[in-house]
CSV table of C-alpha atoms and ligand atoms in Angstrom, one decimal:
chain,number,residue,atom,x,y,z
B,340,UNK,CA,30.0,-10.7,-24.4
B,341,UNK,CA,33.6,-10.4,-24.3
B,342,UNK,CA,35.5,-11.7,-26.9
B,343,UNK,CA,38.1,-12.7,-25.7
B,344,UNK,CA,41.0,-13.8,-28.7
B,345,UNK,CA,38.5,-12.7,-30.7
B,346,UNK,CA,37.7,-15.6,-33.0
B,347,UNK,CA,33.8,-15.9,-33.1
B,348,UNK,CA,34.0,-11.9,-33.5
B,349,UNK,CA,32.7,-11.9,-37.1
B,350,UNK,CA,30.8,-14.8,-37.8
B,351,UNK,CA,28.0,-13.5,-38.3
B,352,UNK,CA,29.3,-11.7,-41.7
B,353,UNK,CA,30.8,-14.2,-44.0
B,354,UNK,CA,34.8,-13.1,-44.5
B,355,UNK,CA,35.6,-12.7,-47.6
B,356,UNK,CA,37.2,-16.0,-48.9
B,357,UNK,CA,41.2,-14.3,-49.0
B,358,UNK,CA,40.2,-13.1,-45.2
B,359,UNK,CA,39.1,-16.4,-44.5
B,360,UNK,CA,41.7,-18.4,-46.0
B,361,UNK,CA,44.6,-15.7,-44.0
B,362,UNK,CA,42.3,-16.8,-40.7
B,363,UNK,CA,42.3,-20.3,-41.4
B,364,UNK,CA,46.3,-20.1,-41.9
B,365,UNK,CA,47.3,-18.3,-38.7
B,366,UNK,CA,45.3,-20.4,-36.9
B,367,UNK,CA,46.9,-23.7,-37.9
B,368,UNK,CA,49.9,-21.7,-36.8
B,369,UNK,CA,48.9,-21.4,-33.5
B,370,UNK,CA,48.9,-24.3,-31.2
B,371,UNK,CA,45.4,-25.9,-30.5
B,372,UNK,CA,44.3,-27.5,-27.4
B,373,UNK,CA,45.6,-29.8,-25.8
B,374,UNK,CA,48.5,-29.6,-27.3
B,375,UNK,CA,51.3,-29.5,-24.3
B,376,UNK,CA,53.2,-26.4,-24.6
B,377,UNK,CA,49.7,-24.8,-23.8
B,378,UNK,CA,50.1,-26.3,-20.2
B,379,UNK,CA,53.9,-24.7,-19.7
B,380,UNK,CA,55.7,-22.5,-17.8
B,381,UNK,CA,57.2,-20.0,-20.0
B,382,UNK,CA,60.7,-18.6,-19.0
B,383,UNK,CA,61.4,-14.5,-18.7
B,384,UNK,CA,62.8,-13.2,-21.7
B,385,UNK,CA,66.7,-12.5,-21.4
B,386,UNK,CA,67.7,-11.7,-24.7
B,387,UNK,CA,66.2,-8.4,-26.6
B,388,UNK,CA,68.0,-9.2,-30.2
B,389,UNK,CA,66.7,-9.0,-33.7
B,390,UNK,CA,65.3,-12.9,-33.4
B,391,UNK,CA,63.3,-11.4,-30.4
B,392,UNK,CA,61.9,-8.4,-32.7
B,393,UNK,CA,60.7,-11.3,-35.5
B,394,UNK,CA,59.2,-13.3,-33.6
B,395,UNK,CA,56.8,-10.1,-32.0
B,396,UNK,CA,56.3,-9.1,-35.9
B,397,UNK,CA,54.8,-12.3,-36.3
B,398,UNK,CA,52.8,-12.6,-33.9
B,399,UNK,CA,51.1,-9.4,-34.1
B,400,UNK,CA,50.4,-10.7,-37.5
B,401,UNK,CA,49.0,-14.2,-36.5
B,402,UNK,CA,46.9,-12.4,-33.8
B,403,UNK,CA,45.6,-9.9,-36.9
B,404,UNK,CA,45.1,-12.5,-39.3
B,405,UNK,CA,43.5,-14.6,-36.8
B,406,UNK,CA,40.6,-11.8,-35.8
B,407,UNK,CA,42.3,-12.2,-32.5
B,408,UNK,CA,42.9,-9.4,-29.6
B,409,UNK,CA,45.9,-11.0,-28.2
B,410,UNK,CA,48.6,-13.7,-28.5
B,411,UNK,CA,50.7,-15.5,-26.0
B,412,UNK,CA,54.1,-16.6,-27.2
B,413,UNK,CA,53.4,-20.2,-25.6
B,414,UNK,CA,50.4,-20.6,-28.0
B,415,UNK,CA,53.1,-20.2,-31.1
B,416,UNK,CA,55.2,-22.6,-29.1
B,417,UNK,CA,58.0,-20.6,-27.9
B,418,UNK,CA,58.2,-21.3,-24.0
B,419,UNK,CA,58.9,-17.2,-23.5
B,420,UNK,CA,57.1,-14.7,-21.2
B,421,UNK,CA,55.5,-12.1,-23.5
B,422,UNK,CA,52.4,-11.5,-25.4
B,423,UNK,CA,51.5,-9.0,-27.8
B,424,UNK,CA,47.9,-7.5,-27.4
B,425,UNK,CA,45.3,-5.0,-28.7
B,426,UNK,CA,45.8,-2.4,-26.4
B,427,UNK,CA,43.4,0.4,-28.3
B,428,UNK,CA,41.7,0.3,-31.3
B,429,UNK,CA,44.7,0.6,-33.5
B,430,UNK,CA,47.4,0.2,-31.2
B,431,UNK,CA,48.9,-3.4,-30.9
B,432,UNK,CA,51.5,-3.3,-28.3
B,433,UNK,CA,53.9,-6.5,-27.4
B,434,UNK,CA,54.9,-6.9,-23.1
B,435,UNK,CA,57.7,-8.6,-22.4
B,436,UNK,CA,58.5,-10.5,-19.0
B,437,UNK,CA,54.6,-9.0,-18.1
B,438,UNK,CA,53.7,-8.6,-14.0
B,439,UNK,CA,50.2,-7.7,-13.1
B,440,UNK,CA,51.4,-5.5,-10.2
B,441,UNK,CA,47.7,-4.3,-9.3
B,442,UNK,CA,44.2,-5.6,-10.0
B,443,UNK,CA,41.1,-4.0,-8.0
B,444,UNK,CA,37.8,-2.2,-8.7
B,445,UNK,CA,35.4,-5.4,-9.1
B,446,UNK,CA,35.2,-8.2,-10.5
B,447,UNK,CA,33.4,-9.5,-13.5
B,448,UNK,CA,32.1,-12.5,-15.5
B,449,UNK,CA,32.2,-12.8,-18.7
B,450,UNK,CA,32.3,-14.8,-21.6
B,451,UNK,CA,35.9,-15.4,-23.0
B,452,UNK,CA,37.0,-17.5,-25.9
B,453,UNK,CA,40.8,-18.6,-27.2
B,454,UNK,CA,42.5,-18.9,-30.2
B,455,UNK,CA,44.2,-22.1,-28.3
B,456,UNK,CA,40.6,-23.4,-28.0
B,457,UNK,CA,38.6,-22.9,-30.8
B,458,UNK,CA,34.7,-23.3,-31.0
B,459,UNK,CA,34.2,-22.7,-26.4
B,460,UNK,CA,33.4,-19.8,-24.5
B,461,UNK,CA,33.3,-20.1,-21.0
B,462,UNK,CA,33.0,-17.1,-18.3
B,463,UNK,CA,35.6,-16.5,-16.3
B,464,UNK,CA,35.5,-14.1,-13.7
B,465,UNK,CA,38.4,-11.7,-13.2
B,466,UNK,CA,38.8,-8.0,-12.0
B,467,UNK,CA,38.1,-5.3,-14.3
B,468,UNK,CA,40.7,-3.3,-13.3
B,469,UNK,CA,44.6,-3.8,-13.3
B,470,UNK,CA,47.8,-2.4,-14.0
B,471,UNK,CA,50.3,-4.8,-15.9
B,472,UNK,CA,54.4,-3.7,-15.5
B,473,UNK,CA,57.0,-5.0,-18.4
B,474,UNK,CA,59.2,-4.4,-21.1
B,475,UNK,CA,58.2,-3.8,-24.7
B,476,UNK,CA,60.4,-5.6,-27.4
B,477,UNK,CA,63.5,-3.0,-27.3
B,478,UNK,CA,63.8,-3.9,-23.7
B,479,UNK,CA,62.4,-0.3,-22.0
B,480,UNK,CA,59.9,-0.3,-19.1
B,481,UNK,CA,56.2,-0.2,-20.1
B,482,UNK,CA,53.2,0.7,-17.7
B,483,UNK,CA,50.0,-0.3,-18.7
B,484,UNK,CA,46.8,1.3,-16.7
B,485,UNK,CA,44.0,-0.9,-18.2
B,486,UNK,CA,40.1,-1.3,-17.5
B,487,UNK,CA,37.9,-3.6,-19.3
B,488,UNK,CA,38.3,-5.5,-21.9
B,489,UNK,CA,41.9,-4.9,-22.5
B,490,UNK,CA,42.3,-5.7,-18.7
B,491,UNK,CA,40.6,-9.1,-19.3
B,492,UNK,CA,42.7,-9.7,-22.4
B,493,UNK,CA,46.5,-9.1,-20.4
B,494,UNK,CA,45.2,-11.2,-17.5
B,495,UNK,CA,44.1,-14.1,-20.2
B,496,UNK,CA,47.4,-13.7,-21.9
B,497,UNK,CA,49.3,-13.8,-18.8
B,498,UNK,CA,48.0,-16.7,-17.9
B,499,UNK,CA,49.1,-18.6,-20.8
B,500,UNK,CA,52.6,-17.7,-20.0
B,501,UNK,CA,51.8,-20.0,-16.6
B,502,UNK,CA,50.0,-22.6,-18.8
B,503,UNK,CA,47.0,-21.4,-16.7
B,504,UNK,CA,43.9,-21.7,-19.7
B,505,UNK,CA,40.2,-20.6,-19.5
B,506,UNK,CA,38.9,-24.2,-18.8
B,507,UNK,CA,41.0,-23.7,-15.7
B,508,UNK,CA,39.3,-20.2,-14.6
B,509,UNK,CA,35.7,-21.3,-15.6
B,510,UNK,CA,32.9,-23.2,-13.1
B,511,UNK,CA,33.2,-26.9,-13.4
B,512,UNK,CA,30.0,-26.6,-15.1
B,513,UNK,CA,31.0,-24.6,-17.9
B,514,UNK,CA,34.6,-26.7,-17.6
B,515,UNK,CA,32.6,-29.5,-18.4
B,516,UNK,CA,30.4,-29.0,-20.6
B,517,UNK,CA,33.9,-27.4,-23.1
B,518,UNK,CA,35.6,-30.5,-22.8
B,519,UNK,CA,32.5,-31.9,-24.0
B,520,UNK,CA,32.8,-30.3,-26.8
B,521,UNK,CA,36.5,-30.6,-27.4
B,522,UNK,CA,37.2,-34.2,-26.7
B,523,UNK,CA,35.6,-36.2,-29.9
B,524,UNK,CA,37.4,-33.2,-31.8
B,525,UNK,CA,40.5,-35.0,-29.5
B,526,UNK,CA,39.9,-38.7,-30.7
B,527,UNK,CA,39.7,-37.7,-34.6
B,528,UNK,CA,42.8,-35.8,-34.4
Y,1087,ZN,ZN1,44.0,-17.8,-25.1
């Protein structure tokens, strides 16, 4: 199982309560569905200043903090095109104005939660393979290769920078069984 944003990834162990309470912060940073900027088109970056720099400092901290693998800017609420991402095990990278510019070998399903969408996983299939052209946050041209799950993560993130979500990529079984699950959590709210 891919986990996908990562936030079911250590359930099984309890977090210690200061990890848990750092989780439970980030995540009431992040928008949660349905909120709307989650359905948005984000607009390419333009501007590669300081305020651009923060705001990829935070959310590599809000992704850590939230156990996640990667971060849209729309799920902060910041209708820009990048994400930041776990690209190895210790290497956190940020793409900026992202284009998946090749996608091949097969494809795969898998299980992928959100950090927009807590408490669902749905499998989505996508292709394993893909390469994923950019900027990184000082404005110079990145090239990512990527296979597996980091190649499921940057086509995830990249679809939140179309407002394109996992309950849009899953069957309509899965689809409905999710909102199922989400929409009391809706009327309470
Ligand atoms: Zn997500």
């Amino acid at each position: 199982m891919a986990e996908i944003e990562g936030q079911i990834v250590e359930e099984q162990e309890p977090l210690d309560p200061q990890r848990e309470a750092r989780r439970r912060l980030a995540l009431a940073q992040i928008r949660q569905y349905p909120d709307a900027a989650l359905k948005m088109k984000a607009r390419p970056v333009e501007q590669f200043d300081d305020d651009l720099r923060r705001l990829v400092a935070r959310m590599k901290q809000l992704m850590l903090d939230a156990h996640g693998v990667g971060l849209a800017a729309t799920q902060v609420g910041v209708l820009q095109r990048l994400f930041v991402f776990q690209k190895d095990e210790d290497d956190i990278v940020a793409l900026v104005n992202p284009e998946i510019v090749a996608s091949g070998g097969e494809t795969a399903i898998d299980d992928e939660g959100c950090l927009s969408i807590q408490g669902v996983l749905v499998p989505v299939e996508r292709p394993t393979v893909v390469t994923v052209a950019g900027q990184d946050e000082h404005g110079g041209g990145v090239r990512y290769e990527l296979e597996g799950t980091a190649a499921r993560v940057v086509q995830h993130e990249n679809d939140h920078l179309d407002g394109v979500l996992i309950l849009d990529r899953t069957t309509p079984e899965a689809r409905r069984e999710a909102l199922a699950v989400l929409r009391p959590r809706i009327v309470l709210t």
